[in-house]
mmCIF file of C-alpha atoms in Angstrom:
data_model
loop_
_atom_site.group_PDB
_atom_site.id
_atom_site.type_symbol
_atom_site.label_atom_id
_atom_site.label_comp_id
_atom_site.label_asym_id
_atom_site.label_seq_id
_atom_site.Cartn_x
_atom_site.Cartn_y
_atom_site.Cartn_z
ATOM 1 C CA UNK A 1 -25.794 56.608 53.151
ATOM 2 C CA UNK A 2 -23.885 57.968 50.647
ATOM 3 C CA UNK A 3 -21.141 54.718 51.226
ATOM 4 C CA UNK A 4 -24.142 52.137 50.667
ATOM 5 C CA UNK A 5 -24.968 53.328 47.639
ATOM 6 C CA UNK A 6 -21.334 53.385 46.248
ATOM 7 C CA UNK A 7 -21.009 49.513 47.673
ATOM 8 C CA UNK A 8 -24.519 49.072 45.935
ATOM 9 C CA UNK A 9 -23.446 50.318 43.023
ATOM 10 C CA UNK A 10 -20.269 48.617 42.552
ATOM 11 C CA UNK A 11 -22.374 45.298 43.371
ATOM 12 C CA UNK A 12 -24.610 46.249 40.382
ATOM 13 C CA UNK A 13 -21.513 46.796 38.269
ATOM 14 C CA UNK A 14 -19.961 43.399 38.937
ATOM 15 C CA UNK A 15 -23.320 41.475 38.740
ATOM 16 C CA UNK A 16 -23.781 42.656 35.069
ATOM 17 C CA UNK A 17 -20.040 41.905 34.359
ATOM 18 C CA UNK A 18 -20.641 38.264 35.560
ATOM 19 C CA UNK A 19 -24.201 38.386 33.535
ATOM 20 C CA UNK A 20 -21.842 39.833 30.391
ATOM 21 C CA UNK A 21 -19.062 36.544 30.909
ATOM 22 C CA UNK A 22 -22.065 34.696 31.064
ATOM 23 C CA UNK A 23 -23.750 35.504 27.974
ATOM 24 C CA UNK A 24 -20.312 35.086 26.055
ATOM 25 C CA UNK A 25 -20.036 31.909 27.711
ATOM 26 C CA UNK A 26 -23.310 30.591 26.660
ATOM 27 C CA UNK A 27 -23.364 31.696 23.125
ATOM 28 C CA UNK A 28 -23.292 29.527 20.574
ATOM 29 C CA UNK A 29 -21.057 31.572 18.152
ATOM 30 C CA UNK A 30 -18.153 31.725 20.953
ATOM 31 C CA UNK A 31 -14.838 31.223 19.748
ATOM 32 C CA UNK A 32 -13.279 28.175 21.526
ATOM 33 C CA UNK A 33 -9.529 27.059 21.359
ATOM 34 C CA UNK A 34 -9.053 23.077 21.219
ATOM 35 C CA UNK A 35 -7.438 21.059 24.333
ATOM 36 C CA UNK A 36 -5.542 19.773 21.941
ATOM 37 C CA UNK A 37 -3.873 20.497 18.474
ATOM 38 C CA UNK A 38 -5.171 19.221 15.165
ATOM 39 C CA UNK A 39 -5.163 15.560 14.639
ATOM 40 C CA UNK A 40 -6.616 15.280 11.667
ATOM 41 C CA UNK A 41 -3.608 16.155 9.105
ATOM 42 C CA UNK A 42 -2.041 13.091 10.802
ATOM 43 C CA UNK A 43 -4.330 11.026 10.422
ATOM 44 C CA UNK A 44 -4.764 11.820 6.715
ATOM 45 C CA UNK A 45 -1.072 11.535 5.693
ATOM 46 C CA UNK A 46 -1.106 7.963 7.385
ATOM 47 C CA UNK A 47 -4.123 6.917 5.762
ATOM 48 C CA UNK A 48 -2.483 7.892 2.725
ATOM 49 C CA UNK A 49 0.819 6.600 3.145
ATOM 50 C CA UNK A 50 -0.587 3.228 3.929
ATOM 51 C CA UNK A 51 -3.148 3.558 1.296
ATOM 52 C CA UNK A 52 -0.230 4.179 -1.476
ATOM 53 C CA UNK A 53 2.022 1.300 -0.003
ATOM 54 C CA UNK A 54 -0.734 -1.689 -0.304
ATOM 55 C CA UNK A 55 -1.818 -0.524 -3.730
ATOM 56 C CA UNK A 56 2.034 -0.518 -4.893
ATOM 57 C CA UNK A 57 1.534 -4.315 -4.964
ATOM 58 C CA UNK A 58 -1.890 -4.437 -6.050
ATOM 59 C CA UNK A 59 -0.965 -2.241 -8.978
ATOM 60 C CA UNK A 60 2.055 -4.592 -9.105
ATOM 61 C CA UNK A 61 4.455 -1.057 -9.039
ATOM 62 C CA UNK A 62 6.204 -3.416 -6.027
ATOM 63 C CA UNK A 63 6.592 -7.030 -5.717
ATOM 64 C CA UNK A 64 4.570 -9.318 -3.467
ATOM 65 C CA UNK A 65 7.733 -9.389 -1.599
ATOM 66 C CA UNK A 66 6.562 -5.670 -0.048
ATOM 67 C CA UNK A 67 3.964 -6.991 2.034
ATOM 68 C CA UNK A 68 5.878 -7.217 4.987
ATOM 69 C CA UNK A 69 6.762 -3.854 4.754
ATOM 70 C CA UNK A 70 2.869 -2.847 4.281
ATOM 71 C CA UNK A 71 2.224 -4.622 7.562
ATOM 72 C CA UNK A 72 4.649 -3.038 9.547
ATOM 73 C CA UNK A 73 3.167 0.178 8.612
ATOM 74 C CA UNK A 74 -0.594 -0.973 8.821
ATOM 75 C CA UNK A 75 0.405 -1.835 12.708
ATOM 76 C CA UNK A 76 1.779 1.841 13.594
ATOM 77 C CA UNK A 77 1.370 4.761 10.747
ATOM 78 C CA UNK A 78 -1.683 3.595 9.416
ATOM 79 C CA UNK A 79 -3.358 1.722 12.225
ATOM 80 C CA UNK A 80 -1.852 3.129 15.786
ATOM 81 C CA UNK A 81 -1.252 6.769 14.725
ATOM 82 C CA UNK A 82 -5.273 6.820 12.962
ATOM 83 C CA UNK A 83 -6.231 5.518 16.090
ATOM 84 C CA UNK A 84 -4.441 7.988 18.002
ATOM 85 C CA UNK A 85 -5.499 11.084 15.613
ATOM 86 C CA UNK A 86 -9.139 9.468 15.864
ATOM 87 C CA UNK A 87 -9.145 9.294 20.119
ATOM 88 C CA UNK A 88 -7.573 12.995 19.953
ATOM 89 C CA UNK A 89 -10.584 14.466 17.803
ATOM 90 C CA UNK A 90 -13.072 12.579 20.463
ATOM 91 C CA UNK A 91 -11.298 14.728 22.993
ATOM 92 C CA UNK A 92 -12.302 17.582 20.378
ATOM 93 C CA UNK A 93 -15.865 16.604 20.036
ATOM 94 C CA UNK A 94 -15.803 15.868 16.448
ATOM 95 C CA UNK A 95 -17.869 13.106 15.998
ATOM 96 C CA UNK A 96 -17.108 12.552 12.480
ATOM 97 C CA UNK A 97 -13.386 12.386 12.414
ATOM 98 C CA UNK A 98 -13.419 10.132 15.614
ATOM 99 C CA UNK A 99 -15.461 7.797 13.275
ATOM 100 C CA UNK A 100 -13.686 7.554 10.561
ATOM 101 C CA UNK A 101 -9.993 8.121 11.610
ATOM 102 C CA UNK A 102 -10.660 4.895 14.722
ATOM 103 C CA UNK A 103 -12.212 2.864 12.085
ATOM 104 C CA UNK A 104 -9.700 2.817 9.511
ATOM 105 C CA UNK A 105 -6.726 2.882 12.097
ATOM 106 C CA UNK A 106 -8.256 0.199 13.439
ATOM 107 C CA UNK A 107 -9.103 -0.940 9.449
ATOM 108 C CA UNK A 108 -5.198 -1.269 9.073
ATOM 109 C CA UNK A 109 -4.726 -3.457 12.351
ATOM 110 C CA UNK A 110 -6.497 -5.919 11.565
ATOM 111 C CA UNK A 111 -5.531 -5.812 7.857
ATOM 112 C CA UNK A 112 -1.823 -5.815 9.306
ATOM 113 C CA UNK A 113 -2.211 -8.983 12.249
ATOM 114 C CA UNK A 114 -4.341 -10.716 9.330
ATOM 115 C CA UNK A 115 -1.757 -10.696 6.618
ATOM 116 C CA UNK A 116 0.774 -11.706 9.385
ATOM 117 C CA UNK A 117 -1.163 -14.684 10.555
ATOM 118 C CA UNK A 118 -1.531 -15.649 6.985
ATOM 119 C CA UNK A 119 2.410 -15.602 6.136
ATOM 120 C CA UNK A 120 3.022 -16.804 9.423
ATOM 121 C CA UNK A 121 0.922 -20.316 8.408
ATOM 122 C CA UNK A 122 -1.251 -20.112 11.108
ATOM 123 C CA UNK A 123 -4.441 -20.797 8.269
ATOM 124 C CA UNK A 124 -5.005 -20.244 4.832
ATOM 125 C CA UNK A 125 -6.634 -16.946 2.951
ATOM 126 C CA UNK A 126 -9.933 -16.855 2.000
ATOM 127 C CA UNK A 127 -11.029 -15.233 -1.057
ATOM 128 C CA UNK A 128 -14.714 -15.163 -0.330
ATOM 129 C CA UNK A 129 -13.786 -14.172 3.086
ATOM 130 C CA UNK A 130 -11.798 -11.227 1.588
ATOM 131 C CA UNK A 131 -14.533 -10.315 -0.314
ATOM 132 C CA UNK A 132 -17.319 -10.150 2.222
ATOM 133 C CA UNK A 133 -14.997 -7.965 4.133
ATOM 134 C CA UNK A 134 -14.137 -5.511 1.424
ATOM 135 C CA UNK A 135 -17.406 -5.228 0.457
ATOM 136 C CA UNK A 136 -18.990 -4.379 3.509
ATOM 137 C CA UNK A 137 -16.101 -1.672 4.441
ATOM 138 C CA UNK A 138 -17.467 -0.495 0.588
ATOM 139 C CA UNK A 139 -20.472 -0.502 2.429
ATOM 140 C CA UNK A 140 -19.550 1.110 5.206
ATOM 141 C CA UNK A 141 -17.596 4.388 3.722
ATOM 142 C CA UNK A 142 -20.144 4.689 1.482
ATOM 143 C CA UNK A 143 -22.271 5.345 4.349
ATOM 144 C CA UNK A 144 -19.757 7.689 5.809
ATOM 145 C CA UNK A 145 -19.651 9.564 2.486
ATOM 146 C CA UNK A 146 -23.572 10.213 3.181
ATOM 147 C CA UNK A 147 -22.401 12.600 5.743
ATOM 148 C CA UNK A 148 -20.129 14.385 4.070
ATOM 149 C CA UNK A 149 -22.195 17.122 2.397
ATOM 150 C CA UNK A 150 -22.238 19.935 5.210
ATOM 151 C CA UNK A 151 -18.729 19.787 4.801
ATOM 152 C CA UNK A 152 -16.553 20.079 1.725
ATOM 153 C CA UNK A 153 -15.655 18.889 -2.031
ATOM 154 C CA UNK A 154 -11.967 17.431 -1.554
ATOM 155 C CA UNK A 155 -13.316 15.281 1.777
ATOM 156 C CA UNK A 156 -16.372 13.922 0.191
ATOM 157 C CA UNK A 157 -14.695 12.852 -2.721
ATOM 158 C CA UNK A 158 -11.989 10.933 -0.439
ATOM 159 C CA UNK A 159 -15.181 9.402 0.409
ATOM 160 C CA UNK A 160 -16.191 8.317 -2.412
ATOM 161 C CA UNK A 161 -13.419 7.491 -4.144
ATOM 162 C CA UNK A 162 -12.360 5.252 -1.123
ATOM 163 C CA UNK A 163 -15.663 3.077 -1.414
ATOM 164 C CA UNK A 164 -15.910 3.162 -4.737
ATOM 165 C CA UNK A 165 -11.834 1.503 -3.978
ATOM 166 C CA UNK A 166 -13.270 -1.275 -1.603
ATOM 167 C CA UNK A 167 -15.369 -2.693 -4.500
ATOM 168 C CA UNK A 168 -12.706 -2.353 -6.850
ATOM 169 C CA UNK A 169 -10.395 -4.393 -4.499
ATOM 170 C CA UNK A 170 -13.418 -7.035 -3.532
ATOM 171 C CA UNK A 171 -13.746 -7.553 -7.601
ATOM 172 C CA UNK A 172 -10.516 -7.864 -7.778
ATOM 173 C CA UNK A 173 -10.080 -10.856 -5.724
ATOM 174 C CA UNK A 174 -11.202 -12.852 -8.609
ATOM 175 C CA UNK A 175 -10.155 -10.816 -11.429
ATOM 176 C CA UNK A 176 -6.511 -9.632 -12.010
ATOM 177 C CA UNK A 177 -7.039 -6.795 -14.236
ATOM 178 C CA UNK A 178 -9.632 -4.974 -12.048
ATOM 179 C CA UNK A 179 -7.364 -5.894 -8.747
ATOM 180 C CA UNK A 180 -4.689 -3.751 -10.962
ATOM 181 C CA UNK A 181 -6.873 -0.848 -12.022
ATOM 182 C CA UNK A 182 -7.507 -0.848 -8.575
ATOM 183 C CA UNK A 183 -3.934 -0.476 -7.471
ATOM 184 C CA UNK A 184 -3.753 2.667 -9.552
ATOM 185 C CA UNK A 185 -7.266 3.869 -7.910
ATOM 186 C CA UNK A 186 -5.980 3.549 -4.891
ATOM 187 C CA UNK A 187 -2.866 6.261 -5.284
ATOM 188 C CA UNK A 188 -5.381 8.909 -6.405
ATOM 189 C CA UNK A 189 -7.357 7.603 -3.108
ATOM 190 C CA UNK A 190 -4.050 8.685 -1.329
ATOM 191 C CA UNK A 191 -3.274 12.129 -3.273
ATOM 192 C CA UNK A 192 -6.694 13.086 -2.146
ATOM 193 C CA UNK A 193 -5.989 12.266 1.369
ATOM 194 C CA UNK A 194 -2.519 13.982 1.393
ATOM 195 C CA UNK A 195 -4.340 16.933 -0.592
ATOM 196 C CA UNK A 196 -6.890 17.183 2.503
ATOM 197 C CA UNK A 197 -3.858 16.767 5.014
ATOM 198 C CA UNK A 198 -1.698 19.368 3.631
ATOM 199 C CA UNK A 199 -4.637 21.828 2.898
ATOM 200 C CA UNK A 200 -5.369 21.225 6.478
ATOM 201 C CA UNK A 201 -1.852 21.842 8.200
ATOM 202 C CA UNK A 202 -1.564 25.048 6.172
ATOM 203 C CA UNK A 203 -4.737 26.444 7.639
ATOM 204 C CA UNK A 204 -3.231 26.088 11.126
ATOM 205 C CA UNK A 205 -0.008 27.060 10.300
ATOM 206 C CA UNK A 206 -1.008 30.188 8.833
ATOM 207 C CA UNK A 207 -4.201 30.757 10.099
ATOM 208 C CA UNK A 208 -6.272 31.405 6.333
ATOM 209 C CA UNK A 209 -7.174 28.721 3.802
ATOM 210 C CA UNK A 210 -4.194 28.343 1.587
ATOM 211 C CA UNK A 211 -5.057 25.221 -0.527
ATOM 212 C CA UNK A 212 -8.841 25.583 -2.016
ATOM 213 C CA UNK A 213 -10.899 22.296 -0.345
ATOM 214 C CA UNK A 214 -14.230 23.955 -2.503
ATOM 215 C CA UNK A 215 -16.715 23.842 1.342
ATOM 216 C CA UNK A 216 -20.233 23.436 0.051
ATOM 217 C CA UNK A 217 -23.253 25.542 0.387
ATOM 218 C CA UNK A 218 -24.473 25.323 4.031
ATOM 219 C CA UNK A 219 -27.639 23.180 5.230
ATOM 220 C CA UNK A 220 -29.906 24.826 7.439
ATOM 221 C CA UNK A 221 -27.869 27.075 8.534
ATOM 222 C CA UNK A 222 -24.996 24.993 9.158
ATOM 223 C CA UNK A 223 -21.616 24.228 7.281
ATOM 224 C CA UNK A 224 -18.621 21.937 8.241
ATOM 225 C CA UNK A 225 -15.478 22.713 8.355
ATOM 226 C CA UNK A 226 -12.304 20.478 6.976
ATOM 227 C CA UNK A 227 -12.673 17.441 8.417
ATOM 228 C CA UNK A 228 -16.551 17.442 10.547
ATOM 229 C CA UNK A 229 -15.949 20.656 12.778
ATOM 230 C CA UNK A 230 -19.337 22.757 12.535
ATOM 231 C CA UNK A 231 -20.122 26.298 11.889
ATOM 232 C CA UNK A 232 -22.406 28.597 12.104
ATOM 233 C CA UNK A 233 -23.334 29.875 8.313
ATOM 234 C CA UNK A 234 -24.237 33.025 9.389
ATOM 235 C CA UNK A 235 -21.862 34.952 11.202
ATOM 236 C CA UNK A 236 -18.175 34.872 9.411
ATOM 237 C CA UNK A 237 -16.506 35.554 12.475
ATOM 238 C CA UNK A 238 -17.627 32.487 14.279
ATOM 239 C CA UNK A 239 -14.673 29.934 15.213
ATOM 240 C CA UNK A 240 -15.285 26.624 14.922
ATOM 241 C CA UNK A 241 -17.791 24.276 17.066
ATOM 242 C CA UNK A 242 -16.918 20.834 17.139
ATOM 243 C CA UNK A 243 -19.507 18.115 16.376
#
């Protein structure tokens, strides 16, 4: 008798330690550790770098010359290695970086095999063409901006600043002077990205905030972290949820 109710109670002890791993398990505020490190300050720093290099000849800092060299870059740092950084934060469930860091990656390929085929011969540019295209991506990030206000000052003003850079560069087409003021809108474009990507590494290197980003007030509850990743407003000690 006195053996059954030992092996009943140690089968009451281990069902409420499974019911315990299962509540943790379950709850939404669980802290969580990534399959896979953080993309995102790569894919900032090659949107940046890329950014910086087209806008040197826009701005006319470089010579028309320097386009070769922008392509070559658009193919792999700004295209492959967005696209990369934008597949790894899918793995992450971050809905918003896999957005945006695929679409510009992918952005700079085409930009890249266009400008190629163009120097190549194999047709003409088309200025109308060029600025259809620029002003729908204007379009487009401006959209992407919209989404931007769970999350925090420095990324929404990439944002912004980046579609407010689209226009400037689809005006430009026709108009030297704004394609030049444009240039120079384009590096602060960059030093926001590299800003965001720095601010970003430090975190994970040293596990606290070290450069300010300014996160917003939360919605409903809700506030996003540097780049999309969700948490819950009101418990402190909740790790991040991805999107």
């Amino acid at each position: 008798m006195a053996t059954e109710t030992a092996q009943t109670q140690r089968l009451e002890r281990t069902i409420l330690a499974l019911e315990s791993r299962l509540a943790v398990m379950t709850d939404v505020g669980i802290k969580t550790i990534p399959s896979t490190s953080n993309p995102g300050p790569l894919g900032l720093f090659a949107f940046g770098l890329t950014t910086a290099l087209l806008q040197g000849i826009n701005s006319t800092l470089t010579d028309g010359n320097s386009s070769g060299l922008v392509y070559s870059f658009g193919f792999f740092f700004g295209g492959l290695a967005q696209l990369i950084a934008g597949i790894l934060e899918y793995s992450r469930k971050n809905s918003f970086a896999t957005v945006a860091f695929t679409s510009y990656g992918t952005f700079w390929m085409a930009v890249a095999l266009n400008g190629t085929l163009i120097k190549a011969g194999v047709y003409l540019p088309s200025v109308k063409g060029e600025e259809m295209m620029l002003s729908l991506w204007g379009i487009y990030t401006f959209l992407l901006w919209l989404c931007t206000f769970t999350s925090n000052l420095v990324l929404s003003a990439l944002f912004l600043t980046l579609s407010l850079l689209f226009f400037f560069l689809a005006g430009g087409q026709t108009n030297h002077t704004l394609m030049k003021f444009a240039g120079v809108w384009g590096f602060i474009v960059s030093a926001i990205a590299w800003y965001l990507a720095v601010s970003n590494l430090l975190e994970d290197l040293y596990g606290r905030p070290i450069l300010p980003i300014f996160p917003f007030k939360p919605i409903h509850g809700v506030k996003a972290g540097t780049f999309g990743t969700k948490h819950r407003a009101d418990d402190p000690e909740v790790a991040e949820r991805k999107v």
